[in-house]
Amino acid sequence: MAALTLSRTGAKMPVVGFGLWKVTKSTCADTVYNAIKAGYRLFDGAGDYGNEKEAGEGVRRAIADGLVKREDLWITSKLWNTYHKYEHAKKMAKFQLDLWGIEYFDLFLVHFPIALEYIEPDVKYPPEWWGLDGKVHPTNVGMPETWKAIEELADEGLAKNIGVSNCSGSILLDILRYARIPPQVNQVELHPYLNQEGLIAFCKTHNIAITAYSSFGPQSYVELGYSKEHVSLLVHDTVKTIADKVGKTPAQVLLRWSVQQGLAVIPKSNSHDRLVANQDVVNWSLPAEDMATLSSLNINLRLNNPAEIDPRL
């Protein structure tokens, strides 16, 4: 299986994983089990997705049935914004490991460089963006405090690799100034409408791997009402023309565009056929002119933008 080698540990992170965002609780265990059966080894979860317990059930069933061993899998999770204080961060990582029913995460990320007021997990979990009064409550917890806790998770073996998500180059540069263990991965929204060329160059310079999410652009946000009425990249004429030319699906072309730049991808699909097809993005290449054409679709369209929830974010 194609993999990216992470800088600090030399760990091999699969290039193609399965994203658990928006996978419903009722289907999650079966979805994870079937994805493992179909060949997926990386599962990208988060406390905020609200389905870690169910994802863990799918993993346990696959291990019990002899499909895989724990060490064959790469499980990623993320720390939510309400748990950025030092004492909360470590406690919640352990809480999330218990939900999964595993002893360590292969990768643990700080979900956003945003701190919100703490909510006890037995009161509301996941807490999402809003306090119990339905309002957003930012709080002044700096990333150095959060990162210290994340580093200690790595020291203790609870997270084999650590990183961040949704971080710009300027935030990464600041973390690198004080980090004892630098972030090894930055997971960000990245697709031809938001090609992030500067961030890719920055991360490569600093040996930080990138995982691209929302590879299909607006398609991921239609049911959330955040697609902003832009043409889905899956039906974009340019993407379809390239797909026809190379004999692949538009989804495969979009995923290959990221993989060919040395990035990892974490697509999700409720269709088994598409789930299988999404893995076929490694052993072929897009011509350089098609890569350039896809990159030229950039319009800096950021669909996952917390500032639209509250401008203070």
CSV table of C-alpha atoms in Angstrom, one decimal:
chain,number,residue,atom,x,y,z
A,1,MET,CA,0.0,0.0,0.0
A,2,ALA,CA,1.4,3.4,-1.0
A,3,ALA,CA,2.4,5.5,2.1
A,4,LEU,CA,3.9,8.8,3.2
A,5,THR,CA,6.9,8.5,5.5
A,6,LEU,CA,6.5,10.8,8.5
A,7,SER,CA,9.5,12.9,9.5
A,8,ARG,CA,10.0,12.2,13.3
A,9,THR,CA,9.1,8.5,13.6
A,10,GLY,CA,9.6,7.2,10.1
A,11,ALA,CA,6.0,5.8,10.3
A,12,LYS,CA,4.4,4.9,7.0
A,13,MET,CA,1.0,6.6,6.8
A,14,PRO,CA,-1.2,5.2,4.0
A,15,VAL,CA,-1.7,7.7,1.1
A,16,VAL,CA,-5.4,6.8,0.8
A,17,GLY,CA,-7.6,6.5,3.9
A,18,PHE,CA,-11.3,6.5,4.7
A,19,GLY,CA,-12.8,9.6,6.2
A,20,LEU,CA,-15.3,9.1,9.0
A,21,TRP,CA,-16.8,12.7,8.9
A,22,LYS,CA,-20.6,12.5,8.4
A,23,VAL,CA,-20.7,8.7,8.7
A,24,THR,CA,-23.9,8.1,10.7
A,25,LYS,CA,-23.7,6.2,14.0
A,26,SER,CA,-26.2,3.6,12.9
A,27,THR,CA,-24.1,2.5,9.9
A,28,CYS,CA,-20.5,3.4,11.1
A,29,ALA,CA,-19.5,0.0,12.5
A,30,ASP,CA,-20.6,-1.8,9.3
A,31,THR,CA,-19.0,0.9,7.1
A,32,VAL,CA,-15.7,0.6,8.9
A,33,TYR,CA,-15.8,-3.2,8.7
A,34,ASN,CA,-16.7,-3.2,5.0
A,35,ALA,CA,-14.0,-0.6,4.3
A,36,ILE,CA,-11.4,-2.8,5.9
A,37,LYS,CA,-12.7,-5.7,3.9
A,38,ALA,CA,-12.3,-3.6,0.8
A,39,GLY,CA,-8.6,-2.8,1.6
A,40,TYR,CA,-8.7,0.4,3.6
A,41,ARG,CA,-6.2,0.6,6.4
A,42,LEU,CA,-6.3,4.2,7.5
A,43,PHE,CA,-9.4,5.6,9.2
A,44,ASP,CA,-9.7,9.3,9.8
A,45,GLY,CA,-11.9,10.1,12.8
A,46,ALA,CA,-12.4,12.9,15.3
A,47,GLY,CA,-14.1,13.4,18.6
A,48,ASP,CA,-16.4,15.9,16.8
A,49,TYR,CA,-17.7,13.3,14.4
A,50,GLY,CA,-19.6,11.6,17.2
A,51,ASN,CA,-19.0,8.1,15.9
A,52,GLU,CA,-15.8,6.9,17.5
A,53,LYS,CA,-17.4,4.2,19.6
A,54,GLU,CA,-19.1,2.8,16.5
A,55,ALA,CA,-16.0,3.0,14.4
A,56,GLY,CA,-14.1,1.1,17.1
A,57,GLU,CA,-16.8,-1.6,17.0
A,58,GLY,CA,-16.1,-2.0,13.3
A,59,VAL,CA,-12.4,-2.3,14.0
A,60,ARG,CA,-12.8,-4.8,16.7
A,61,ARG,CA,-15.1,-7.0,14.6
A,62,ALA,CA,-12.6,-6.9,11.7
A,63,ILE,CA,-9.8,-7.9,14.1
A,64,ALA,CA,-11.9,-10.7,15.7
A,65,ASP,CA,-12.7,-12.1,12.2
A,66,GLY,CA,-9.0,-12.1,11.3
A,67,LEU,CA,-9.2,-9.5,8.5
A,68,VAL,CA,-6.5,-7.4,10.1
A,69,LYS,CA,-4.3,-7.0,13.2
A,70,ARG,CA,-4.3,-3.7,15.1
A,71,GLU,CA,-0.8,-3.0,13.8
A,72,ASP,CA,-2.1,-3.2,10.2
A,73,LEU,CA,-4.4,-0.3,10.8
A,74,TRP,CA,-3.7,3.5,11.0
A,75,ILE,CA,-6.2,5.2,13.2
A,76,THR,CA,-6.3,9.0,13.3
A,77,SER,CA,-8.3,11.1,15.7
A,78,LYS,CA,-8.5,14.8,16.7
A,79,LEU,CA,-8.8,16.9,19.8
A,80,TRP,CA,-11.9,19.2,19.7
A,81,ASN,CA,-11.8,23.0,20.4
A,82,THR,CA,-13.4,22.8,23.8
A,83,TYR,CA,-10.5,20.7,25.2
A,84,HIS,CA,-7.5,22.8,24.5
A,85,LYS,CA,-6.5,23.4,28.2
A,86,TYR,CA,-3.5,21.2,29.2
A,87,GLU,CA,-5.5,19.2,31.7
A,88,HIS,CA,-8.4,18.7,29.4
A,89,ALA,CA,-6.4,17.7,26.3
A,90,LYS,CA,-4.7,14.7,27.8
A,91,LYS,CA,-7.9,13.5,29.6
A,92,MET,CA,-9.9,13.7,26.4
A,93,ALA,CA,-7.4,11.9,24.3
A,94,LYS,CA,-7.6,9.0,26.8
A,95,PHE,CA,-11.4,9.3,26.7
A,96,GLN,CA,-11.4,9.0,22.9
A,97,LEU,CA,-9.1,6.0,23.0
A,98,ASP,CA,-11.6,4.3,25.4
A,99,LEU,CA,-14.4,5.1,22.9
A,100,TRP,CA,-12.4,3.4,20.1
A,101,GLY,CA,-11.4,0.6,22.4
A,102,ILE,CA,-7.7,0.9,21.4
A,103,GLU,CA,-4.5,1.6,23.3
A,104,TYR,CA,-3.0,4.2,21.0
A,105,PHE,CA,-3.7,6.5,18.1
A,106,ASP,CA,-1.4,6.2,15.1
A,107,LEU,CA,-2.0,10.0,14.6
A,108,PHE,CA,-3.6,12.5,16.9
A,109,LEU,CA,-4.3,16.0,15.6
A,110,VAL,CA,-5.4,19.3,17.1
A,111,HIS,CA,-8.6,19.7,15.1
A,112,PHE,CA,-8.6,23.5,14.8
A,113,PRO,CA,-6.3,26.3,16.0
A,114,ILE,CA,-9.4,27.6,17.9
A,115,ALA,CA,-10.1,27.3,21.6
A,116,LEU,CA,-13.7,27.3,23.0
A,117,GLU,CA,-15.0,27.2,26.5
A,118,TYR,CA,-14.9,23.7,28.2
A,119,ILE,CA,-18.0,21.6,28.4
A,120,GLU,CA,-18.0,18.5,30.5
A,121,PRO,CA,-18.2,15.4,28.2
A,122,ASP,CA,-20.9,13.9,30.4
A,123,VAL,CA,-23.0,17.0,29.9
A,124,LYS,CA,-22.6,17.2,26.1
A,125,TYR,CA,-20.5,15.1,23.8
A,126,PRO,CA,-19.5,16.0,21.2
A,127,PRO,CA,-20.0,19.6,22.2
A,128,GLU,CA,-19.7,21.0,18.6
A,129,TRP,CA,-19.2,24.7,18.1
A,130,TRP,CA,-21.8,26.0,20.5
A,131,GLY,CA,-22.1,26.3,24.3
A,132,LEU,CA,-25.1,25.0,26.2
A,133,ASP,CA,-26.8,28.3,25.5
A,134,GLY,CA,-26.5,27.9,21.8
A,135,LYS,CA,-23.8,30.6,21.5
A,136,VAL,CA,-20.2,30.4,20.5
A,137,HIS,CA,-17.8,31.0,23.4
A,138,PRO,CA,-14.1,31.5,22.4
A,139,THR,CA,-11.6,31.3,25.3
A,140,ASN,CA,-8.0,32.4,25.6
A,141,VAL,CA,-6.0,29.1,25.6
A,142,GLY,CA,-2.9,29.4,23.6
A,143,MET,CA,-1.6,26.7,21.3
A,144,PRO,CA,1.7,26.3,23.4
A,145,GLU,CA,-0.4,25.0,26.3
A,146,THR,CA,-2.4,22.6,24.0
A,147,TRP,CA,0.7,21.4,22.2
A,148,LYS,CA,2.6,20.6,25.4
A,149,ALA,CA,-0.2,18.1,26.2
A,150,ILE,CA,-0.1,16.7,22.7
A,151,GLU,CA,3.7,16.2,23.0
A,152,GLU,CA,3.2,14.3,26.2
A,153,LEU,CA,0.7,12.0,24.5
A,154,ALA,CA,3.5,11.2,22.1
A,155,ASP,CA,6.0,10.7,25.0
A,156,GLU,CA,3.6,8.2,26.7
A,157,GLY,CA,3.0,6.3,23.5
A,158,LEU,CA,-0.7,7.2,23.5
A,159,ALA,CA,-0.2,8.9,20.1
A,160,LYS,CA,2.5,7.4,17.9
A,161,ASN,CA,2.5,10.6,15.7
A,162,ILE,CA,1.1,14.1,16.4
A,163,GLY,CA,0.0,17.0,14.2
A,164,VAL,CA,-2.5,19.7,13.5
A,165,SER,CA,-5.5,20.3,11.3
A,166,ASN,CA,-6.8,23.5,9.6
A,167,CYS,CA,-3.6,25.4,10.2
A,168,SER,CA,-2.1,28.1,8.0
A,169,GLY,CA,1.6,28.5,7.4
A,170,SER,CA,1.8,31.3,9.8
A,171,ILE,CA,0.3,29.2,12.7
A,172,LEU,CA,2.6,26.3,11.8
A,173,LEU,CA,5.6,28.6,11.8
A,174,ASP,CA,4.7,29.8,15.3
A,175,ILE,CA,4.3,26.2,16.6
A,176,LEU,CA,7.7,25.3,15.1
A,177,ARG,CA,9.3,28.1,17.1
A,178,TYR,CA,8.5,26.4,20.5
A,179,ALA,CA,7.6,22.8,19.7
A,180,ARG,CA,9.8,20.2,21.4
A,181,ILE,CA,8.2,17.7,19.0
A,182,PRO,CA,7.2,19.4,15.7
A,183,PRO,CA,3.9,18.5,14.1
A,184,GLN,CA,4.3,15.8,11.5
A,185,VAL,CA,1.0,16.2,9.7
A,186,ASN,CA,-1.3,19.1,8.8
A,187,GLN,CA,-4.8,18.1,7.6
A,188,VAL,CA,-6.5,20.8,5.6
A,189,GLU,CA,-9.2,21.4,3.1
A,190,LEU,CA,-7.6,21.1,-0.3
A,191,HIS,CA,-9.1,20.7,-3.8
A,192,PRO,CA,-8.7,22.4,-7.2
A,193,TYR,CA,-11.0,25.3,-6.0
A,194,LEU,CA,-8.7,25.8,-3.0
A,195,ASN,CA,-5.3,24.5,-4.2
A,196,GLN,CA,-3.2,25.7,-1.3
A,197,GLU,CA,0.0,25.8,-3.3
A,198,GLY,CA,1.8,28.1,-0.9
A,199,LEU,CA,0.9,25.9,2.1
A,200,ILE,CA,2.0,22.8,0.3
A,201,ALA,CA,5.4,24.3,-0.5
A,202,PHE,CA,5.7,25.5,3.2
A,203,CYS,CA,4.9,22.1,4.6
A,204,LYS,CA,7.2,20.3,2.3
A,205,THR,CA,10.1,22.6,3.2
A,206,HIS,CA,9.5,21.8,6.9
A,207,ASN,CA,8.9,18.1,6.4
A,208,ILE,CA,5.3,18.3,7.5
A,209,ALA,CA,3.0,15.8,5.6
A,210,ILE,CA,-0.3,17.1,4.3
A,211,THR,CA,-3.6,15.2,4.4
A,212,ALA,CA,-6.2,16.7,2.0
A,213,TYR,CA,-9.8,16.6,3.0
A,214,SER,CA,-12.9,17.6,1.0
A,215,SER,CA,-11.1,16.5,-2.2
A,216,PHE,CA,-14.3,16.8,-4.1
A,217,GLY,CA,-14.9,20.4,-3.1
A,218,PRO,CA,-18.5,21.5,-2.7
A,219,GLN,CA,-19.9,18.0,-2.9
A,220,SER,CA,-18.9,17.4,0.8
A,221,TYR,CA,-21.0,20.3,1.9
A,222,VAL,CA,-24.3,20.1,-0.1
A,223,GLU,CA,-26.3,18.5,2.7
A,224,LEU,CA,-24.9,21.0,5.2
A,225,GLY,CA,-26.0,23.9,3.1
A,226,TYR,CA,-22.5,25.2,2.8
A,227,SER,CA,-21.8,24.3,-0.9
A,228,LYS,CA,-22.2,28.0,-1.8
A,229,GLU,CA,-23.8,27.0,-5.1
A,230,HIS,CA,-20.5,26.4,-6.9
A,231,VAL,CA,-20.5,23.6,-9.5
A,232,SER,CA,-19.5,20.3,-7.9
A,233,LEU,CA,-16.0,19.3,-9.0
A,234,LEU,CA,-17.4,15.9,-9.7
A,235,VAL,CA,-19.5,17.3,-12.6
A,236,HIS,CA,-17.2,20.1,-13.6
A,237,ASP,CA,-16.6,20.1,-17.4
A,238,THR,CA,-12.9,20.4,-17.0
A,239,VAL,CA,-12.6,17.5,-14.6
A,240,LYS,CA,-15.0,15.3,-16.7
A,241,THR,CA,-12.9,16.0,-19.8
A,242,ILE,CA,-9.7,15.0,-18.1
A,243,ALA,CA,-11.4,11.9,-16.6
A,244,ASP,CA,-12.7,10.8,-20.0
A,245,LYS,CA,-9.2,11.3,-21.5
A,246,VAL,CA,-7.4,9.2,-18.9
A,247,GLY,CA,-10.2,6.6,-18.6
A,248,LYS,CA,-10.9,7.3,-14.9
A,249,THR,CA,-13.8,8.7,-12.9
A,250,PRO,CA,-13.9,12.4,-11.9
A,251,ALA,CA,-13.5,11.3,-8.3
A,252,GLN,CA,-10.4,9.3,-9.1
A,253,VAL,CA,-8.9,12.3,-11.1
A,254,LEU,CA,-9.5,14.7,-8.2
A,255,LEU,CA,-7.9,12.3,-5.7
A,256,ARG,CA,-5.0,11.6,-8.0
A,257,TRP,CA,-4.4,15.3,-8.4
A,258,SER,CA,-3.7,15.5,-4.6
A,259,VAL,CA,-1.8,12.2,-4.4
A,260,GLN,CA,0.4,13.2,-7.3
A,261,GLN,CA,1.5,16.2,-5.3
A,262,GLY,CA,2.7,14.0,-2.5
A,263,LEU,CA,-0.4,14.4,-0.3
A,264,ALA,CA,-2.6,11.9,1.5
A,265,VAL,CA,-6.4,11.8,0.9
A,266,ILE,CA,-9.3,10.6,3.0
A,267,PRO,CA,-12.4,10.2,0.8
A,268,LYS,CA,-15.6,8.8,2.1
A,269,SER,CA,-18.4,7.2,0.1
A,270,ASN,CA,-21.6,5.4,1.1
A,271,SER,CA,-21.4,3.5,-2.2
A,272,HIS,CA,-19.4,0.3,-2.0
A,273,ASP,CA,-18.4,0.5,-5.6
A,274,ARG,CA,-17.1,4.1,-5.2
A,275,LEU,CA,-15.4,3.2,-2.0
A,276,VAL,CA,-13.4,0.5,-3.8
A,277,ALA,CA,-12.8,2.8,-6.8
A,278,ASN,CA,-11.5,5.6,-4.6
A,279,GLN,CA,-8.5,3.5,-3.8
A,280,ASP,CA,-7.4,3.3,-7.4
A,281,VAL,CA,-5.4,6.5,-7.4
A,282,VAL,CA,-1.9,5.3,-6.9
A,283,ASN,CA,-0.5,3.3,-9.9
A,284,TRP,CA,-1.1,5.7,-12.7
A,285,SER,CA,-0.4,9.4,-13.3
A,286,LEU,CA,-2.0,12.5,-14.7
A,287,PRO,CA,-0.1,14.3,-17.5
A,288,ALA,CA,1.6,17.5,-16.3
A,289,GLU,CA,-0.7,19.7,-18.4
A,290,ASP,CA,-3.8,18.1,-16.8
A,291,MET,CA,-2.3,18.7,-13.3
A,292,ALA,CA,-1.8,22.3,-14.2
A,293,THR,CA,-5.3,22.6,-15.7
A,294,LEU,CA,-6.8,21.3,-12.5
A,295,SER,CA,-4.7,23.6,-10.3
A,296,SER,CA,-5.8,26.6,-12.5
A,297,LEU,CA,-9.4,26.0,-11.2
A,298,ASN,CA,-8.4,27.6,-8.0
A,299,ILE,CA,-10.8,30.4,-6.7
A,300,ASN,CA,-9.7,30.3,-3.1
A,301,LEU,CA,-13.0,28.7,-2.2
A,302,ARG,CA,-12.8,27.7,1.5
A,303,LEU,CA,-15.9,25.8,2.4
A,304,ASN,CA,-15.0,24.8,6.0
A,305,ASN,CA,-14.6,28.3,7.4
A,306,PRO,CA,-15.3,28.8,11.1
A,307,ALA,CA,-15.4,32.5,10.7
A,308,GLU,CA,-18.8,32.0,9.0
A,309,ILE,CA,-20.0,30.5,12.3
A,310,ASP,CA,-18.7,33.4,14.3
A,311,PRO,CA,-16.3,36.2,13.0
A,312,ARG,CA,-14.3,35.9,16.2
A,313,LEU,CA,-13.1,32.5,15.0
